[in-house]
Amino acid sequence: MRLRRKITNMVFQLACMFATIIGLSVLVAILYTLVSKGLAGMQWSLFTEITPGPGSEGGLANAMLGSLIMTSMGILIAAPIGVMGGTWLAEYGANSKVASTIRFLNGMLMSAPSILIGLFVYEMVVINMGHFSGWAGAIALAIIALPVIISTTEEMLKLVPTSLREAGSGLGAPKWKVVTLLGYRAISTGLVTGILLAIARISGETAPLLFTSMNNSFMSLDPNQPMANLPVTIYQFAMSPDETWNQLAWSGALLITLTILALNLSSRLLPRLAKRR
Protein backbone atom coordinates (compact mmCIF):
# COMPACT_ATOMS: atom_id res chain seq x y z
CA MET A 1 0.00 0.00 0.00
CA ARG A 2 2.80 2.41 0.86
CA LEU A 3 4.54 1.81 -2.48
CA ARG A 4 1.25 2.25 -4.27
CA ARG A 5 0.66 5.62 -2.57
CA LYS A 6 4.15 6.79 -3.52
CA ILE A 7 3.65 5.78 -7.15
CA THR A 8 0.23 7.46 -7.25
CA ASN A 9 1.67 10.64 -5.72
CA MET A 10 4.56 10.68 -8.20
CA VAL A 11 2.21 10.18 -11.17
CA PHE A 12 -0.02 13.01 -9.92
CA GLN A 13 2.96 15.35 -9.44
CA LEU A 14 4.25 14.58 -12.94
CA ALA A 15 0.79 15.20 -14.41
CA CYS A 16 0.56 18.56 -12.61
CA MET A 17 4.05 19.51 -13.77
CA PHE A 18 3.23 18.51 -17.35
CA ALA A 19 0.02 20.60 -17.30
CA THR A 20 1.95 23.58 -15.90
CA ILE A 21 4.58 23.30 -18.62
CA ILE A 22 1.90 23.18 -21.33
CA GLY A 23 0.17 26.29 -19.91
CA LEU A 24 3.42 28.23 -19.58
CA SER A 25 4.52 27.18 -23.08
CA VAL A 26 1.32 28.54 -24.59
CA LEU A 27 1.71 31.79 -22.61
CA VAL A 28 5.34 32.20 -23.68
CA ALA A 29 4.42 31.52 -27.32
CA ILE A 30 1.67 34.17 -27.21
CA LEU A 31 3.92 36.74 -25.55
CA TYR A 32 6.78 36.03 -27.96
CA THR A 33 4.51 36.48 -30.99
CA LEU A 34 3.00 39.65 -29.53
CA VAL A 35 6.35 41.22 -28.65
CA SER A 36 8.11 40.24 -31.87
CA LYS A 37 5.34 41.58 -34.11
CA GLY A 38 4.33 44.51 -31.92
CA LEU A 39 7.82 45.97 -31.52
CA ALA A 40 8.19 46.23 -35.29
CA GLY A 41 5.64 49.06 -35.33
CA MET A 42 6.85 50.89 -32.23
CA GLN A 43 7.83 54.30 -33.53
CA TRP A 44 7.12 57.89 -32.60
CA SER A 45 4.32 58.27 -35.14
CA LEU A 46 2.37 55.56 -33.31
CA PHE A 47 1.82 57.99 -30.43
CA THR A 48 1.47 61.23 -32.37
CA GLU A 49 -0.63 60.45 -35.49
CA ILE A 50 -4.26 59.39 -35.77
CA THR A 51 -5.47 56.17 -37.33
CA PRO A 52 -4.83 56.18 -41.10
CA GLY A 53 -6.98 55.23 -44.04
CA PRO A 54 -6.30 52.02 -46.01
CA GLY A 55 -2.81 52.03 -47.52
CA SER A 56 -1.72 55.12 -45.57
CA GLU A 57 0.75 55.62 -42.75
CA GLY A 58 -0.43 56.72 -39.33
CA GLY A 59 -0.64 55.91 -35.66
CA LEU A 60 -2.99 55.25 -32.78
CA ALA A 61 -2.97 58.60 -30.97
CA ASN A 62 -6.75 59.13 -31.16
CA ALA A 63 -7.46 55.54 -30.10
CA MET A 64 -5.10 55.72 -27.11
CA LEU A 65 -6.51 59.07 -25.98
CA GLY A 66 -10.09 57.85 -26.41
CA SER A 67 -9.39 54.73 -24.35
CA LEU A 68 -7.78 56.85 -21.64
CA ILE A 69 -10.77 59.21 -21.51
CA MET A 70 -13.41 56.47 -21.38
CA THR A 71 -11.50 54.35 -18.87
CA SER A 72 -11.01 57.39 -16.64
CA MET A 73 -14.69 58.32 -16.84
CA GLY A 74 -15.70 54.73 -16.17
CA ILE A 75 -13.52 54.51 -13.06
CA LEU A 76 -14.73 57.92 -11.83
CA ILE A 77 -18.28 56.58 -12.07
CA ALA A 78 -17.59 53.13 -10.61
CA ALA A 79 -15.15 53.96 -7.80
CA PRO A 80 -17.45 56.04 -5.53
CA ILE A 81 -20.41 53.70 -6.05
CA GLY A 82 -18.26 50.61 -5.56
CA VAL A 83 -16.60 51.90 -2.39
CA MET A 84 -19.92 52.95 -0.87
CA GLY A 85 -21.55 49.66 -1.86
CA GLY A 86 -18.71 47.62 -0.37
CA THR A 87 -18.85 49.75 2.76
CA TRP A 88 -22.56 49.09 3.23
CA LEU A 89 -22.08 45.35 2.78
CA ALA A 90 -19.22 45.22 5.31
CA GLU A 91 -20.42 47.72 7.91
CA TYR A 92 -24.21 47.91 7.74
CA GLY A 93 -25.60 45.01 5.72
CA ALA A 94 -23.62 42.31 7.55
CA ASN A 95 -25.48 38.98 7.20
CA SER A 96 -28.87 40.37 6.28
CA LYS A 97 -30.88 38.84 3.44
CA VAL A 98 -30.57 42.03 1.41
CA ALA A 99 -26.77 41.97 1.74
CA SER A 100 -26.64 38.29 0.79
CA THR A 101 -28.75 38.99 -2.29
CA ILE A 102 -26.51 41.90 -3.28
CA ARG A 103 -23.40 39.74 -2.86
CA PHE A 104 -24.96 37.06 -5.05
CA LEU A 105 -25.91 39.56 -7.75
CA ASN A 106 -22.47 41.17 -7.53
CA GLY A 107 -20.85 37.79 -8.10
CA MET A 108 -23.09 37.19 -11.12
CA LEU A 109 -22.23 40.63 -12.52
CA MET A 110 -18.52 39.94 -12.06
CA SER A 111 -18.76 36.76 -14.15
CA ALA A 112 -21.25 38.09 -16.71
CA PRO A 113 -19.98 38.22 -20.33
CA SER A 114 -19.01 41.77 -21.17
CA ILE A 115 -20.91 41.62 -24.45
CA LEU A 116 -24.17 41.31 -22.49
CA ILE A 117 -23.31 44.46 -20.56
CA GLY A 118 -22.59 46.19 -23.88
CA LEU A 119 -25.99 45.12 -25.23
CA PHE A 120 -27.69 46.33 -22.04
CA VAL A 121 -26.08 49.78 -22.26
CA TYR A 122 -26.87 49.89 -25.99
CA GLU A 123 -30.54 49.30 -25.23
CA MET A 124 -30.72 51.68 -22.27
CA VAL A 125 -28.40 54.50 -23.38
CA VAL A 126 -27.42 54.38 -27.04
CA ILE A 127 -30.93 53.86 -28.40
CA ASN A 128 -32.33 56.62 -26.19
CA MET A 129 -29.53 59.02 -27.20
CA GLY A 130 -29.94 58.07 -30.84
CA HIS A 131 -26.22 57.59 -31.47
CA PHE A 132 -23.03 55.99 -30.15
CA SER A 133 -21.03 58.03 -27.66
CA GLY A 134 -18.08 58.02 -25.31
CA TRP A 135 -20.48 58.36 -22.38
CA ALA A 136 -22.17 55.09 -23.29
CA GLY A 137 -18.77 53.39 -23.47
CA ALA A 138 -17.79 54.82 -20.07
CA ILE A 139 -21.03 53.59 -18.50
CA ALA A 140 -20.45 50.08 -19.88
CA LEU A 141 -16.89 50.05 -18.52
CA ALA A 142 -18.14 51.36 -15.16
CA ILE A 143 -20.62 48.48 -14.87
CA ILE A 144 -17.80 45.99 -15.54
CA ALA A 145 -15.49 47.63 -12.98
CA LEU A 146 -18.17 48.00 -10.30
CA PRO A 147 -18.25 44.43 -8.89
CA VAL A 148 -14.45 44.32 -8.61
CA ILE A 149 -14.39 47.49 -6.48
CA ILE A 150 -17.38 46.40 -4.36
CA SER A 151 -15.83 43.02 -3.54
CA THR A 152 -12.40 44.48 -2.81
CA THR A 153 -13.79 47.20 -0.53
CA GLU A 154 -15.92 44.74 1.42
CA GLU A 155 -13.09 42.27 1.94
CA MET A 156 -10.65 44.99 2.96
CA LEU A 157 -13.05 46.48 5.52
CA LYS A 158 -13.58 43.04 7.03
CA LEU A 159 -9.85 42.97 7.80
CA VAL A 160 -10.00 46.14 9.91
CA PRO A 161 -9.39 45.07 13.55
CA THR A 162 -12.43 45.21 15.83
CA SER A 163 -10.29 46.97 18.44
CA LEU A 164 -9.81 49.89 16.05
CA ARG A 165 -13.56 50.27 15.57
CA GLU A 166 -14.15 50.01 19.33
CA ALA A 167 -11.49 52.64 20.00
CA GLY A 168 -13.20 55.10 17.69
CA SER A 169 -16.63 54.36 19.12
CA GLY A 170 -15.25 54.64 22.65
CA LEU A 171 -14.20 58.21 21.94
CA GLY A 172 -17.80 59.04 21.01
CA ALA A 173 -17.32 59.14 17.24
CA PRO A 174 -20.37 58.15 15.17
CA LYS A 175 -20.08 55.06 13.02
CA TRP A 176 -19.71 56.96 9.76
CA LYS A 177 -16.69 58.79 11.18
CA VAL A 178 -15.18 55.55 12.43
CA VAL A 179 -15.54 54.08 8.94
CA THR A 180 -14.30 57.07 6.96
CA LEU A 181 -11.57 58.39 9.27
CA LEU A 182 -10.27 55.10 10.69
CA GLY A 183 -11.46 52.27 8.44
CA TYR A 184 -10.68 53.90 5.10
CA ARG A 185 -7.32 55.12 6.35
CA ALA A 186 -6.41 51.61 7.51
CA ILE A 187 -7.34 50.05 4.15
CA SER A 188 -6.28 52.89 1.84
CA THR A 189 -3.69 50.68 0.13
CA GLY A 190 -6.28 47.95 -0.40
CA LEU A 191 -8.76 50.43 -1.90
CA VAL A 192 -6.16 51.72 -4.36
CA THR A 193 -5.23 48.13 -5.24
CA GLY A 194 -8.87 47.30 -5.95
CA ILE A 195 -9.24 50.32 -8.21
CA LEU A 196 -6.04 49.41 -10.08
CA LEU A 197 -7.36 45.88 -10.61
CA ALA A 198 -10.64 47.33 -11.90
CA ILE A 199 -8.73 49.53 -14.36
CA ALA A 200 -6.77 46.50 -15.54
CA ARG A 201 -10.05 44.61 -15.92
CA ILE A 202 -11.64 47.16 -18.25
CA SER A 203 -8.58 48.39 -20.16
CA GLY A 204 -8.75 45.72 -22.84
CA GLU A 205 -12.53 45.30 -23.17
CA THR A 206 -13.70 45.29 -26.78
CA ALA A 207 -17.20 43.79 -26.90
CA PRO A 208 -19.04 46.41 -24.80
CA LEU A 209 -17.42 49.28 -26.72
CA LEU A 210 -18.57 47.85 -30.06
CA PHE A 211 -22.17 48.53 -28.97
CA THR A 212 -21.62 51.79 -27.12
CA SER A 213 -18.80 54.10 -28.24
CA MET A 214 -18.17 52.30 -31.54
CA ASN A 215 -15.12 54.03 -33.06
CA ASN A 216 -13.91 57.23 -34.68
CA SER A 217 -11.21 57.66 -37.31
CA PHE A 218 -10.55 61.21 -36.18
CA MET A 219 -9.33 62.87 -32.99
CA SER A 220 -12.50 63.40 -30.96
CA LEU A 221 -12.52 64.61 -27.34
CA ASP A 222 -16.30 65.03 -27.15
CA PRO A 223 -17.81 62.19 -25.07
CA ASN A 224 -21.22 62.93 -26.61
CA GLN A 225 -19.95 61.63 -29.95
CA PRO A 226 -18.55 58.26 -31.09
CA MET A 227 -15.04 57.99 -29.67
CA ALA A 228 -12.00 56.11 -30.90
CA ASN A 229 -10.61 53.48 -28.57
CA LEU A 230 -7.74 51.04 -28.68
CA PRO A 231 -9.57 47.68 -28.29
CA VAL A 232 -12.08 48.29 -31.09
CA THR A 233 -9.39 49.77 -33.35
CA ILE A 234 -7.24 46.67 -32.82
CA TYR A 235 -10.21 44.44 -33.62
CA GLN A 236 -11.03 46.30 -36.83
CA PHE A 237 -7.42 46.61 -38.00
CA ALA A 238 -6.61 42.97 -37.24
CA MET A 239 -9.52 41.84 -39.46
CA SER A 240 -8.34 44.02 -42.37
CA PRO A 241 -6.24 42.73 -45.29
CA ASP A 242 -4.21 45.96 -45.17
CA GLU A 243 -0.69 45.24 -43.86
CA THR A 244 -0.28 48.71 -42.35
CA TRP A 245 -3.43 48.26 -40.33
CA ASN A 246 -2.31 44.77 -39.27
CA GLN A 247 0.96 46.19 -37.96
CA LEU A 248 -0.86 48.90 -36.03
CA ALA A 249 -3.11 46.22 -34.53
CA TRP A 250 -0.08 44.25 -33.28
CA SER A 251 1.50 47.37 -31.81
CA GLY A 252 -1.76 48.39 -30.14
CA ALA A 253 -2.18 44.92 -28.66
CA LEU A 254 1.34 45.13 -27.24
CA LEU A 255 0.56 48.53 -25.69
CA ILE A 256 -2.58 47.19 -23.99
CA THR A 257 -0.70 44.13 -22.73
CA LEU A 258 2.08 46.25 -21.26
CA THR A 259 -0.45 48.59 -19.64
CA ILE A 260 -2.37 45.74 -18.01
CA LEU A 261 0.91 44.14 -16.90
CA ALA A 262 2.03 47.42 -15.31
CA LEU A 263 -1.30 47.82 -13.50
CA ASN A 264 -1.20 44.26 -12.15
CA LEU A 265 2.39 44.67 -10.99
CA SER A 266 1.49 47.94 -9.30
CA SER A 267 -1.40 46.27 -7.48
CA ARG A 268 1.03 43.61 -6.19
CA LEU A 269 3.87 45.94 -5.26
CA LEU A 270 1.75 48.64 -3.60
CA PRO A 271 0.80 46.57 -0.51
CA ARG A 272 4.42 45.47 -0.06
CA LEU A 273 5.69 49.05 -0.20
CA ALA A 274 3.01 50.11 2.29
CA LYS A 275 4.10 47.36 4.73
CA ARG A 276 7.72 48.50 4.56
CA ARG A 277 6.70 52.04 5.44
PDB file of N, CA and C in Angstrom, residues 52-58 237 240-246 248:
ATOM      1  N   PRO A  52      -4.857  55.831 -39.672  1.00  0.00           N
ATOM      2  CA  PRO A  52      -4.834  56.179 -41.096  1.00  0.00           C
ATOM      3  C   PRO A  52      -5.941  55.477 -41.883  1.00  0.00           C
ATOM      4  N   GLY A  53      -6.102  55.931 -43.124  1.00  0.00           N
ATOM      5  CA  GLY A  53      -6.979  55.232 -44.042  1.00  0.00           C
ATOM      6  C   GLY A  53      -6.257  54.038 -44.639  1.00  0.00           C
ATOM      7  N   PRO A  54      -6.949  53.194 -45.405  1.00  0.00           N
ATOM      8  CA  PRO A  54      -6.298  52.022 -46.011  1.00  0.00           C
ATOM      9  C   PRO A  54      -5.124  52.423 -46.898  1.00  0.00           C
ATOM     10  N   GLY A  55      -3.989  51.772 -46.712  1.00  0.00           N
ATOM     11  CA  GLY A  55      -2.810  52.029 -47.516  1.00  0.00           C
ATOM     12  C   GLY A  55      -2.009  53.236 -47.096  1.00  0.00           C
ATOM     13  N   SER A  56      -2.424  53.919 -46.024  1.00  0.00           N
ATOM     14  CA  SER A  56      -1.716  55.115 -45.572  1.00  0.00           C
ATOM     15  C   SER A  56      -0.951  54.841 -44.285  1.00  0.00           C
ATOM     16  N   GLU A  57      -0.012  55.724 -43.982  1.00  0.00           N
ATOM     17  CA  GLU A  57       0.745  55.620 -42.746  1.00  0.00           C
ATOM     18  C   GLU A  57       0.065  56.436 -41.657  1.00  0.00           C
ATOM     19  N   GLY A  58       0.187  55.995 -40.436  1.00  0.00           N
ATOM     20  CA  GLY A  58      -0.430  56.720 -39.335  1.00  0.00           C
ATOM     21  C   GLY A  58      -0.093  56.100 -38.001  1.00  0.00           C
ATOM     22  N   PHE A 237      -8.643  46.646 -37.206  1.00  0.00           N
ATOM     23  CA  PHE A 237      -7.416  46.611 -38.001  1.00  0.00           C
ATOM     24  C   PHE A 237      -6.888  45.190 -38.162  1.00  0.00           C
ATOM     25  N   SER A 240      -8.522  43.408 -41.048  1.00  0.00           N
ATOM     26  CA  SER A 240      -8.339  44.016 -42.366  1.00  0.00           C
ATOM     27  C   SER A 240      -7.227  43.316 -43.154  1.00  0.00           C
ATOM     28  N   PRO A 241      -7.328  43.277 -44.480  1.00  0.00           N
ATOM     29  CA  PRO A 241      -6.240  42.726 -45.292  1.00  0.00           C
ATOM     30  C   PRO A 241      -5.081  43.706 -45.465  1.00  0.00           C
ATOM     31  N   ASP A 242      -5.246  44.957 -45.025  1.00  0.00           N
ATOM     32  CA  ASP A 242      -4.205  45.960 -45.175  1.00  0.00           C
ATOM     33  C   ASP A 242      -3.061  45.686 -44.197  1.00  0.00           C
ATOM     34  N   GLU A 243      -1.834  45.583 -44.702  1.00  0.00           N
ATOM     35  CA  GLU A 243      -0.686  45.243 -43.864  1.00  0.00           C
ATOM     36  C   GLU A 243      -0.342  46.352 -42.872  1.00  0.00           C
ATOM     37  N   THR A 244      -0.540  47.602 -43.268  1.00  0.00           N
ATOM     38  CA  THR A 244      -0.277  48.713 -42.350  1.00  0.00           C
ATOM     39  C   THR A 244      -1.211  48.656 -41.148  1.00  0.00           C
ATOM     40  N   TRP A 245      -2.472  48.394 -41.414  1.00  0.00           N
ATOM     41  CA  TRP A 245      -3.433  48.255 -40.330  1.00  0.00           C
ATOM     42  C   TRP A 245      -3.092  47.063 -39.446  1.00  0.00           C
ATOM     43  N   ASN A 246      -2.693  45.950 -40.056  1.00  0.00           N
ATOM     44  CA  ASN A 246      -2.312  44.768 -39.267  1.00  0.00           C
ATOM     45  C   ASN A 246      -1.169  45.082 -38.317  1.00  0.00           C
ATOM     46  N   LEU A 248      -0.349  48.039 -37.089  1.00  0.00           N
ATOM     47  CA  LEU A 248      -0.863  48.899 -36.027  1.00  0.00           C
ATOM     48  C   LEU A 248      -1.646  48.093 -34.990  1.00  0.00           C
TER      49      LEU A 248
END
